[in-house]
Structure formats: C-alpha cells, structure tokens
CSV table of C-alpha atoms and ligand atoms in Angstrom, one decimal:
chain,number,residue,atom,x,y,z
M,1,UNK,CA,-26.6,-13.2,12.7
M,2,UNK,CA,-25.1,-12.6,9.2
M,3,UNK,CA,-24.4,-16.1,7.4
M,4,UNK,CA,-20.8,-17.2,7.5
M,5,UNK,CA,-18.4,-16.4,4.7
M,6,UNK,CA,-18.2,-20.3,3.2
M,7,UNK,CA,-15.4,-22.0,5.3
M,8,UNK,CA,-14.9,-19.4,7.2
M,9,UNK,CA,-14.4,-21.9,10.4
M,10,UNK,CA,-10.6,-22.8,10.0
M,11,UNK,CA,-8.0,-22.2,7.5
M,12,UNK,CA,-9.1,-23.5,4.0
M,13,UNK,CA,-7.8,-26.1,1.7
M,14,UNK,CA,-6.9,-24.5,-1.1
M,15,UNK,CA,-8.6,-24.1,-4.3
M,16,UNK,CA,-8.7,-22.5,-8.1
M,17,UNK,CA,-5.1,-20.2,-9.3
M,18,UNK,CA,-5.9,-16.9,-11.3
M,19,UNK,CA,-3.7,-15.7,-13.9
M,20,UNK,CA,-3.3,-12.0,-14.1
M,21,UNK,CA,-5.4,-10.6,-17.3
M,22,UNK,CA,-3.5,-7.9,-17.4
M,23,UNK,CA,0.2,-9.1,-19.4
M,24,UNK,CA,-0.7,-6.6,-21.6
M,25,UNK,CA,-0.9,-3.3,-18.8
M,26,UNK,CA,2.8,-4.8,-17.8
M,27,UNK,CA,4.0,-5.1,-21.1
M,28,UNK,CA,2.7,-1.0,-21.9
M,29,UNK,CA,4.6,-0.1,-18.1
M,30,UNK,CA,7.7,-2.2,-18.7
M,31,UNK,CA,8.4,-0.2,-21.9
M,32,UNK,CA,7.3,3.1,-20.3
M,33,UNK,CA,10.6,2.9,-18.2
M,34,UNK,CA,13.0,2.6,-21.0
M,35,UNK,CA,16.5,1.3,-20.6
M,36,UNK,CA,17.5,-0.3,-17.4
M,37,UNK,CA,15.0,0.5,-15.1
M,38,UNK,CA,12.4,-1.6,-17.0
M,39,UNK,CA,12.9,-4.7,-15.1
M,40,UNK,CA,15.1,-3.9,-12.2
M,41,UNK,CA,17.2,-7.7,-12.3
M,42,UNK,CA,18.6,-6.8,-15.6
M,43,UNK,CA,20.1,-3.6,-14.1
M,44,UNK,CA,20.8,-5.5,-10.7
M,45,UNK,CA,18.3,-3.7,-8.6
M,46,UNK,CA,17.9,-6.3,-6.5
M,47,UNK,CA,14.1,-6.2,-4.7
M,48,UNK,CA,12.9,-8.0,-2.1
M,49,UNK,CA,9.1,-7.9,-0.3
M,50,UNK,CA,7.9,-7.9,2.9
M,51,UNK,CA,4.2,-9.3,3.6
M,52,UNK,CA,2.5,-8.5,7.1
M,53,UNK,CA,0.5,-11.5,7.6
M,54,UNK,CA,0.0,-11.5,11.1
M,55,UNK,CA,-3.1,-10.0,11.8
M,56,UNK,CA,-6.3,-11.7,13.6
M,57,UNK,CA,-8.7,-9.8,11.2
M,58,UNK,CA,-10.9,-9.1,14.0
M,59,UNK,CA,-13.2,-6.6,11.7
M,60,UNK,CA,-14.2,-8.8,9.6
M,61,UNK,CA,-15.9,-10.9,12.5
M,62,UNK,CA,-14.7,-14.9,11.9
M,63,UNK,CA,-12.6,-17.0,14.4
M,64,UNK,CA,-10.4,-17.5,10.8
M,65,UNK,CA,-7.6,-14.8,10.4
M,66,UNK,CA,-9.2,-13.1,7.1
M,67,UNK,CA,-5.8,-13.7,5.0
M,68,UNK,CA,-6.8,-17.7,5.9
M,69,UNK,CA,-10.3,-17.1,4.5
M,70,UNK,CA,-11.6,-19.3,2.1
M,71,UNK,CA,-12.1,-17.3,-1.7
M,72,UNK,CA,-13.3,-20.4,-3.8
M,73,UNK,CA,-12.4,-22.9,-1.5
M,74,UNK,CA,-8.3,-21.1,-1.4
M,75,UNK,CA,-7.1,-19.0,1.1
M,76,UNK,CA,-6.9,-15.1,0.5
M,77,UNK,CA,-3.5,-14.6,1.0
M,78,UNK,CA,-2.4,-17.4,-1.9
M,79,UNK,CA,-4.1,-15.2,-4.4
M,80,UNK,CA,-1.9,-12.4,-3.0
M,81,UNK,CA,1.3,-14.7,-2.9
M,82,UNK,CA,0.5,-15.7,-6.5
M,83,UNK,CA,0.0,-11.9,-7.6
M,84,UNK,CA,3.6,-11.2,-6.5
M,85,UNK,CA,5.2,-14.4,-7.5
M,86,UNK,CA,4.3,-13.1,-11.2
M,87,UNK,CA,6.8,-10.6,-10.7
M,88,UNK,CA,10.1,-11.9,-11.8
M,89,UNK,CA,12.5,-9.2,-10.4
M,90,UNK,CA,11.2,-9.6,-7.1
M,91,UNK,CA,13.7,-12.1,-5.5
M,92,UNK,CA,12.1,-12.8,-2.3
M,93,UNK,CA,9.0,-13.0,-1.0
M,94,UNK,CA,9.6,-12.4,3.0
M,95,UNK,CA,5.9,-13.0,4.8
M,96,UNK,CA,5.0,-12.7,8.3
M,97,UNK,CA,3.0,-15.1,9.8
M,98,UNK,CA,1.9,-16.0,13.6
M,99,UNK,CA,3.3,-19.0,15.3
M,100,UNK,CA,0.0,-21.0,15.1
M,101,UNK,CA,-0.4,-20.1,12.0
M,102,UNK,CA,3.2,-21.0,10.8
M,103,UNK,CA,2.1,-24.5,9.7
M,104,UNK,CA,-0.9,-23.7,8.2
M,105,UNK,CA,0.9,-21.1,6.2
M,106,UNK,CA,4.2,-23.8,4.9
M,107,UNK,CA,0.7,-26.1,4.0
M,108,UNK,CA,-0.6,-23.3,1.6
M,109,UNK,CA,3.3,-22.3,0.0
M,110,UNK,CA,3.5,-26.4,-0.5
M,111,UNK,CA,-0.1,-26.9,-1.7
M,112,UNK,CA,0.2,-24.1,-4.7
M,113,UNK,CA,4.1,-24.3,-4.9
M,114,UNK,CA,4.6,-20.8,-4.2
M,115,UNK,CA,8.0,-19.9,-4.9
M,116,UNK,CA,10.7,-17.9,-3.8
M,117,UNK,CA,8.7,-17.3,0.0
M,118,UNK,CA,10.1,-17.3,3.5
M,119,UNK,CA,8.5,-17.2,6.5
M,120,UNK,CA,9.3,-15.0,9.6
M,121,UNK,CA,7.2,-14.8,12.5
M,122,UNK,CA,4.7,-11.9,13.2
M,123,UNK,CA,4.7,-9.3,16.2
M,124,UNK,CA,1.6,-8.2,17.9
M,125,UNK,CA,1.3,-5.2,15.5
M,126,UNK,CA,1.8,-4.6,12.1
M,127,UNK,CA,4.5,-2.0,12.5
M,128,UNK,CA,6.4,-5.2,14.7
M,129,UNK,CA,5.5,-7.9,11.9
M,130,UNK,CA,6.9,-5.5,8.7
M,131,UNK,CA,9.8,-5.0,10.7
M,132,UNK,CA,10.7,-8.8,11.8
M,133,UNK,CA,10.4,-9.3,8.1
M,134,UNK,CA,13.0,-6.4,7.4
M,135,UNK,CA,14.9,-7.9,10.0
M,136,UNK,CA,15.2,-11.6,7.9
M,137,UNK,CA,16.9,-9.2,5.1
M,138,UNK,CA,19.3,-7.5,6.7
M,139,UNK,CA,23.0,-8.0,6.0
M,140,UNK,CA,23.7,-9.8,9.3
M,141,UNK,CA,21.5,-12.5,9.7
M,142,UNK,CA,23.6,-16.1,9.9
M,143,UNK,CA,22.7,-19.0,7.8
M,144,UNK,CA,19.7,-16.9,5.9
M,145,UNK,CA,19.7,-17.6,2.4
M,146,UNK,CA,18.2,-14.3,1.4
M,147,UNK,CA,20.2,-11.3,1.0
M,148,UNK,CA,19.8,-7.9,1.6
M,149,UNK,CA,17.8,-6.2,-1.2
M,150,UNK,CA,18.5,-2.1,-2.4
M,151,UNK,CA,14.7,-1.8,-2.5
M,152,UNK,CA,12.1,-3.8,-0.6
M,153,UNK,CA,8.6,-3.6,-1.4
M,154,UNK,CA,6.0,-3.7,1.7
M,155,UNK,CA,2.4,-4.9,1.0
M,156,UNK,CA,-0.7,-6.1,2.9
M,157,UNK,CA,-1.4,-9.9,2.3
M,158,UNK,CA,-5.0,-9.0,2.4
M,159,UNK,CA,-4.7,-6.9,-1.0
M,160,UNK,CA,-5.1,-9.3,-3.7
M,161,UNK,CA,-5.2,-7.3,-6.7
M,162,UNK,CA,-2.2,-6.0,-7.2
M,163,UNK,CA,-0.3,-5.9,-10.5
M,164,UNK,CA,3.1,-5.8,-11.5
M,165,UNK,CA,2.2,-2.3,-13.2
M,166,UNK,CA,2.0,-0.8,-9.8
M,167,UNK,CA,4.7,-2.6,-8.3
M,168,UNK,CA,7.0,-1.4,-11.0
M,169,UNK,CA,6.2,1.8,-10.5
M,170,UNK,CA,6.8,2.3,-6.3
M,171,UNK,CA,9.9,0.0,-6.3
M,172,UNK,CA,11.6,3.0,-9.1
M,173,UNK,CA,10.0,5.6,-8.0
M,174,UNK,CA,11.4,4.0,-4.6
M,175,UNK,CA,14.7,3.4,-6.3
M,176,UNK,CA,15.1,7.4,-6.9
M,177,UNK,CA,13.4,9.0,-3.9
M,178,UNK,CA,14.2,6.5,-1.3
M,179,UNK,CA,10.1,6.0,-0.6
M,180,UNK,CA,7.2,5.6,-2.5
M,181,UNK,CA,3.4,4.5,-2.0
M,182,UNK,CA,0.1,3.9,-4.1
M,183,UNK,CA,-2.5,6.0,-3.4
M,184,UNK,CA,-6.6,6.6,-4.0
M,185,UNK,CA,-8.4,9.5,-3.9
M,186,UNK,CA,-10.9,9.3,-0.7
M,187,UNK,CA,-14.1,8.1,-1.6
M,188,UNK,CA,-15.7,9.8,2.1
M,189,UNK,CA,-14.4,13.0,3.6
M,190,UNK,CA,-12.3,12.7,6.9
M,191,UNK,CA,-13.6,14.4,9.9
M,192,UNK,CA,-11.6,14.8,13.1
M,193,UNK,CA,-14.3,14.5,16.3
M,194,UNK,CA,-14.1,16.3,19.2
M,195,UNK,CA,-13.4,14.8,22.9
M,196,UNK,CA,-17.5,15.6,23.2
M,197,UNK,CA,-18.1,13.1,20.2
M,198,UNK,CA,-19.1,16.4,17.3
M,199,UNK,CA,-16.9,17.4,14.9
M,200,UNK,CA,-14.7,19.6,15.2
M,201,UNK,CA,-13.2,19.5,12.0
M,202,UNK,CA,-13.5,17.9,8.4
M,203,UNK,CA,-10.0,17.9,6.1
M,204,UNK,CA,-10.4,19.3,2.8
M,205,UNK,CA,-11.2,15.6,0.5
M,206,UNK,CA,-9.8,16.9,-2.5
M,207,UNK,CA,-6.3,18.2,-0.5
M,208,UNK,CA,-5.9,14.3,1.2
M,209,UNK,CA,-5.7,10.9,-0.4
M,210,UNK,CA,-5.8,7.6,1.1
M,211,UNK,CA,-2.5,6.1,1.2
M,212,UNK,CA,-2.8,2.3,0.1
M,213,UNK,CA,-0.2,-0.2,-0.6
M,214,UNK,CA,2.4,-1.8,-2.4
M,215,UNK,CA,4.9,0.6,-1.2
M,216,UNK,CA,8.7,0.7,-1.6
M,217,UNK,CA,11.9,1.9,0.1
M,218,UNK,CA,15.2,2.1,-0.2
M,219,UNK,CA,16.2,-1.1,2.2
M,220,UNK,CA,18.4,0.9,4.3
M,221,UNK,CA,15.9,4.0,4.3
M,222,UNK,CA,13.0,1.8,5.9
M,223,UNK,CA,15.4,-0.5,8.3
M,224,UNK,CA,16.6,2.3,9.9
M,225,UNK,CA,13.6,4.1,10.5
M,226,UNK,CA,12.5,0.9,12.5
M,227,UNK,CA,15.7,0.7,13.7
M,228,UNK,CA,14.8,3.9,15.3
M,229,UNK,CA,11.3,3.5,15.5
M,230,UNK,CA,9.5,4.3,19.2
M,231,UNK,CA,7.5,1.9,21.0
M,232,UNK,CA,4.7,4.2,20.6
M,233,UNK,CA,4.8,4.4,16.7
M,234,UNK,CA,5.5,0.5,16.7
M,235,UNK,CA,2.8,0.2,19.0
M,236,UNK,CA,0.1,2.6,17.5
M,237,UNK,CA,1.6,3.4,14.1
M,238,UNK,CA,-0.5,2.4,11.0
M,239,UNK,CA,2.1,4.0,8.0
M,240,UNK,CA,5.4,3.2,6.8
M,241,UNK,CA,5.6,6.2,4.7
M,242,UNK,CA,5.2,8.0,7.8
M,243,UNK,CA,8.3,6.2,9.7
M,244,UNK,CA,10.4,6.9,6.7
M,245,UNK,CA,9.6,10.7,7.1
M,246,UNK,CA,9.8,11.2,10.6
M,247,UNK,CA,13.3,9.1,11.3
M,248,UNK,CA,15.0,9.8,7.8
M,249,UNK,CA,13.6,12.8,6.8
M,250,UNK,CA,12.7,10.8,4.0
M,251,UNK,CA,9.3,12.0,1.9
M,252,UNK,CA,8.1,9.5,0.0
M,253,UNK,CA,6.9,9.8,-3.8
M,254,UNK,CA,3.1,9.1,-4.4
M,255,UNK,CA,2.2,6.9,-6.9
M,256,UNK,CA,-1.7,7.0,-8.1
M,257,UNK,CA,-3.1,3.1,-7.7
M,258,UNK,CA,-6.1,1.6,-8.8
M,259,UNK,CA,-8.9,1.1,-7.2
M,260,UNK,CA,-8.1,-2.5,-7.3
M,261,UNK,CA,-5.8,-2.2,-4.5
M,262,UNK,CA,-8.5,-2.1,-1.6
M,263,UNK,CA,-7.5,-4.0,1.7
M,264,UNK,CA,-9.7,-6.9,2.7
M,265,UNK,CA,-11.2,-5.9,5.9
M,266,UNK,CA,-14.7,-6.9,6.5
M,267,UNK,CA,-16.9,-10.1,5.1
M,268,UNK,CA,-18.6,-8.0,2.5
M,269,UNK,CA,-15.2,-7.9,0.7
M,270,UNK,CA,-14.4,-11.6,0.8
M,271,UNK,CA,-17.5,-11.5,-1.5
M,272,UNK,CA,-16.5,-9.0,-3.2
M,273,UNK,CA,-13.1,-10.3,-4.0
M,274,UNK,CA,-14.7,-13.8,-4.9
M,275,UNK,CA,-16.7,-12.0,-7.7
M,276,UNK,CA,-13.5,-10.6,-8.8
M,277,UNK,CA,-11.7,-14.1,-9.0
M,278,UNK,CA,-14.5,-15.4,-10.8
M,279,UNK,CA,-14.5,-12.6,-13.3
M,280,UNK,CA,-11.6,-12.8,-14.0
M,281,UNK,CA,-11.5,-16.4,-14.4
M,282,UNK,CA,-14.4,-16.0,-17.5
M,283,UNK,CA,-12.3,-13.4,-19.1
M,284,UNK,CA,-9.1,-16.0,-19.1
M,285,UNK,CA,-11.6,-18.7,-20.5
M,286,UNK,CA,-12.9,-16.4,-22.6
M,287,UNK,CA,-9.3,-15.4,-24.2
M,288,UNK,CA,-8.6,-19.1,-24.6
M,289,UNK,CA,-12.0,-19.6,-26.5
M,290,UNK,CA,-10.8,-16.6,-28.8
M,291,UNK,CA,-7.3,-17.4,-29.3
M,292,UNK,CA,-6.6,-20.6,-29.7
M,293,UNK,CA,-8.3,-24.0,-32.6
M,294,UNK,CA,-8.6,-26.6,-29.9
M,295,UNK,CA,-10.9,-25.0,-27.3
M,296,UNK,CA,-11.3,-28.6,-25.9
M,297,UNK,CA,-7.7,-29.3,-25.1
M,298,UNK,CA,-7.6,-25.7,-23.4
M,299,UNK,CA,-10.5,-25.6,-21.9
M,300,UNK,CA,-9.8,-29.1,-19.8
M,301,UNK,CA,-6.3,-27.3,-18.8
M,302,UNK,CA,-7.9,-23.8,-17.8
M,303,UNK,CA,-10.7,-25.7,-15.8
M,304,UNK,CA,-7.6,-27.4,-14.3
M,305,UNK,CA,-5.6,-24.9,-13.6
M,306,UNK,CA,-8.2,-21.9,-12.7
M,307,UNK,CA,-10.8,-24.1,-11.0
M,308,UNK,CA,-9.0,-27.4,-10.2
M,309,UNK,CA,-11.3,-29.1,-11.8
M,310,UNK,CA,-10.0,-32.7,-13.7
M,311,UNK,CA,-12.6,-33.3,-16.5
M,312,UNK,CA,-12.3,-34.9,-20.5
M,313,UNK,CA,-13.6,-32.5,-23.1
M,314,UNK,CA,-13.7,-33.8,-26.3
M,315,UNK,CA,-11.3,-32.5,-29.0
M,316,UNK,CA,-13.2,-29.5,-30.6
M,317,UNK,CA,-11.7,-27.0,-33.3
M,318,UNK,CA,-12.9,-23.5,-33.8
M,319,UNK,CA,-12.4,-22.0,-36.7
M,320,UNK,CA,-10.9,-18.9,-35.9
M,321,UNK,CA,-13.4,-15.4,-36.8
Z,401,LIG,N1,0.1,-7.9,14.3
Z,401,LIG,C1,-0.2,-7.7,13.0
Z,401,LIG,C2,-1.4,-7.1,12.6
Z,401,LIG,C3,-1.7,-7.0,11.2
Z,401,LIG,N2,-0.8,-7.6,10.3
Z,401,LIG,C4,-1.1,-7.6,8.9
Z,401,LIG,O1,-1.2,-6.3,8.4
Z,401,LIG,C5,-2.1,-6.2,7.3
Z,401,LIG,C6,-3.0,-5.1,7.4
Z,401,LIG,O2,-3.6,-5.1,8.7
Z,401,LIG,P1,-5.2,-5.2,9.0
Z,401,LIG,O3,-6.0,-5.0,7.7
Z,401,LIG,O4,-5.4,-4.2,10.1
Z,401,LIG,O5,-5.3,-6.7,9.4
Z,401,LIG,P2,-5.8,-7.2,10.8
Z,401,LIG,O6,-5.0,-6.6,11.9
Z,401,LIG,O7,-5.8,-8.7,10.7
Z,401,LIG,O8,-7.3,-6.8,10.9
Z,401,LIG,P3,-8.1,-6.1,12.1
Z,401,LIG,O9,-7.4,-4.8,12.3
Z,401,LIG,O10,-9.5,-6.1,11.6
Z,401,LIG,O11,-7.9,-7.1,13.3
Z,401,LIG,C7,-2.8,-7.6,7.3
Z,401,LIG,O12,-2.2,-8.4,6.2
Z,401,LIG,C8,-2.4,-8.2,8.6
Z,401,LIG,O13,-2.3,-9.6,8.6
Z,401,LIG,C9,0.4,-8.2,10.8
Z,401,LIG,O14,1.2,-8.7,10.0
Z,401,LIG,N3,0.7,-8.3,12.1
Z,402,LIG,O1,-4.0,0.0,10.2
Z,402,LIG,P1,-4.3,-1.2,9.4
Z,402,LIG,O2,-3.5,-2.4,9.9
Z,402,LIG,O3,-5.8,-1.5,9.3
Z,402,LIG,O4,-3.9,-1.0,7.9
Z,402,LIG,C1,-2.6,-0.9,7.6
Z,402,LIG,C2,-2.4,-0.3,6.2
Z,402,LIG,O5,-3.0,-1.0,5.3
Z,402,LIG,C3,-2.9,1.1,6.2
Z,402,LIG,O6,-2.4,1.8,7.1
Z,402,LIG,C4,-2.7,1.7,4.8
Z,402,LIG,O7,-3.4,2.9,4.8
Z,402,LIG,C5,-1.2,2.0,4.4
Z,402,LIG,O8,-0.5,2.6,5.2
C-alpha cells in the first residue's frame, strides 16, 4: 500500500503562510480594467465568495477530508483561504464546512487569523453545500452580519492557486454577463462509453474545454437558479454554470485560467501542490535576498512568516548588484 501523504491521519496543525509572487500579474490586470471596474469596492461592487468545503475527498484515499490535508504541516484549504483573503474587494469569505469538521475548521481561521470568513454548514453534495453558503447571503437572513453581495464568486477549497488576476476577471466578466467561469483546454479527449462498456463516441478536444473554477454570478442570477434547482441536479449536478443556464437562461462568459487552477483530488497532488508551496517560498526568499541591504533581518522574518520557523541571523548587509 502507497505510503501515507505526511499527517494524513487527522486534521493538521497548521504550518508555513505563502505570499502570492505574483503582485506584479495583479498590478498589469488591475490597470487592464481601467476606471471603475479595476477594483470593484471603489465602484461599490460589492463581492462576496462562497467555498464548498464539505467534501469527504474519498478519491484521494485518506480517512482526512483532503481540504484538512497536511501541505507543510498546514492544512490545504488555509492556503486557499489565504489566496482569497489577498483580495481586498472581496468582503466575505462564506465557507462550507461539515458539522464534525466545524471545530476543526474555527481552529484553522483562529490559528492563521484568517479574516473576513464565515462558516455555514455543508450538505451531502456540493450543489447542497454552494447553495447553504448562498443561502447565509441572501437579504433575509436575521442577525447575519454579512450582506447580500451583487456578485458572488464560487470556488473549490481544494484549488489553491488561484490569483486575484483570475478572480478579477470572472467577478466583471460576471458583473456584465450575469455568469462567468475559468476554463483549460482538455489535456485528454472525452469519450462517451456505451451501456456495453466501448465507446461509442469521442467529443471533438479542440471544440470542448474543461470548465474549472473561480467562477462568478450575478448574486441573484445564481440564488435563483438554486432556488429552482431540482433534487436531481442538486443531487447529481457537478456545474454551476450549468444551473445558471438551464433556470435563467443565463450563458455564462468563459474566461481562459491557468493551469494553476487544478483541483486537488488525489494524493499525487498533495505532492504536487507541496512542491509548489515550496517553490514558491524560494522565489519570495530569493526576492528578499535581491531587494533588500539587511538580508539577515529579512531572512529571520520570511523564515518566520513562510516556514514558522523562530531563528537569530546575524545582521548582514548586501551590497546591492
Ligand atoms: N457534499 C460536498 C461535496 C464536496 N464539496 C466540496 O466541493 C469541492 C469539490 O468537490 P470534490 O473535489 O469532488 O471534493 P470531494 O467530494 O471531497 O472529493 P471526492 O469526490 O473525491 O469525494 C471540494 O472543496 C469539496 O470539499 C462540498 O462542499 N460538499
Ligand atoms: O464534481 P466534483 O465535485 O468532483 O467537482 C466539482 C467542480 O470542481 C467541477 O465540476 C468543475 O469542473 C467546475 O464545475
């Protein structure tokens, strides 16, 4: 039997924080949108997200829930919490969580001081958690301190890697065609099988994309559509854009991704997203090293934030290339 992802026997104490290396790509999008829509709060858009959490993760094989999995000793879905806390103009942070795993969740948000998050709990699907967590928005809710947001912003806890860039560009494209969502061109062709187990037919790769996430709606486009929502789609469902199409007549814009934006599914890709973290890590050591005189005073505070790790380094000046 494969070894066990590290810690992958119980929700994990948290470890190391990652900045996002990538100020720059925001900066470049921000002033692609010129005027208002650059950072929605200035023009009032208000923006909320909505985080399914509730899954069991039962692909990837471990009696943890992946998005509790251990990535350098923190769980997965505080990476992802962190990635959209960057985001100023998103107001609230709505996630979805099981019952059991309600206090291990308020244990992470206090841990890393996550911001601006509120919990809900999950339903038995994903379609059921998403919409509990629209539910916590909506206008009518008494004694909620959040407030219902124009465009809400739906993405997987178990997608780490996802910029502001990205998240700019679904919540406007939302903002004017009442749905959007990142996609990826398909890395293997889809096939549809026949009852006898042979193919009956393969789709065209180049005509189909996989549909990944963030993606964004106008609040009262998506709350509707699981307002009207069968049982059946709640039940077997797996896309939102889908919902919005079918109950508002509602086509979403498609917003190219990165492939950054893969979903966390099996344990291969808990190593894979640890190699990430750690990459990325070295490059924001690395931009310290090159920016700044006294390395040693930054590199005890990057060690401290990025790995946790409390150490005295010496003072040492650099003199700059
Ligand atoms: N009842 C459910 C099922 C899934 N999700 C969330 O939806 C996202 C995408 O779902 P998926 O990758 O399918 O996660 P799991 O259902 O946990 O995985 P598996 O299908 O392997 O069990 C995950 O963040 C998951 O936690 C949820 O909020 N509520
Ligand atoms: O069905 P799953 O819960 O595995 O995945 C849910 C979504 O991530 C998946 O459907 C995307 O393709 C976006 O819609």
């Amino acid at each position: 039997m494969e070894p066990e992802p590290p810690g992958a026997s119980g929700p994990a104490e948290p470890g190391p924080r990652v900045r996002g290396v990538r100020g720059a790509a925001h900066a470049a999008s921000a002033s692609v949108l010129s005027g208002a829509e650059a950072e929605p709060q200035r023009c009032a858009l208000a923006v909320a997200a909505v985080l399914p959490a509730g899954g069991s993760g039962e692909r990837m094989g471990v009696p943890t829930p992946k998005q509790f999995c251990p990535i350098l000793e923190r769980p997965l879905i505080s990476y992802t919490l962190q990635a959209m806390e960057r985001v100023c103009w998103i107001k609230d942070i709505v996630v979805a969580v099981t019952r059991e795993n309600m206090e291990a969740m308020r244990g992470i948000i206090q841990r890393y001081q996550h911001r601006r998050i509120s919990l809900v709990e999950a339903g038995v699907t994903r379609h059921r958690s998403i919409f509990n967590g629209l539910k916590a928005l909506a206008e009518d809710q008494p004694h909620s301190k959040l407030s219902k947001p124009e465009v809400v912003i739906i993405h997987d806890a178990v997608r780490p890697f996802v910029e502001e860039d990205i998240l700019l560009k679904v919540a406007t494209a939302a903002k004017e065609h009442g749905a959007a969502g990142a996609i990826q061109p398909l890395v293997s062709t889809v096939i549809s099988p026949s009852a006898d187990g042979c193919l009956d037919h393969s789709l065209e790769r180049a005509r189909h994309r996989a549909s990944e996430m963030p993606q964004a709606f106008l609040y009262d486009v998506i709350y509707a559509a699981y307002q009207q929502c069968s049982d059946y789609d709640l039940e077997f469902g797996t896309e939102c854009l889908q919902l919005a199409l079918k109950y508002c007549h509602v086509k979403a814009k498609l917003v190219e991704g990165s492939p950054d934006l893969w979903k966390v599914t099996y344990k291969r890709d808990l190593y894979a997203a640890e190699s990430i973290i750690k990459e990325r890590i070295s490059q924001q050591i690395c931009i310290v090293m090159d920016d700044e005189e006294d390395v040693g005073r930054l590199l005890e505070e990057t060690l401290k934030n990025e790995l946790n790790v409390s150490t005295q380094i010496p003072s040492l000046t650099m003199s700059k290339r």
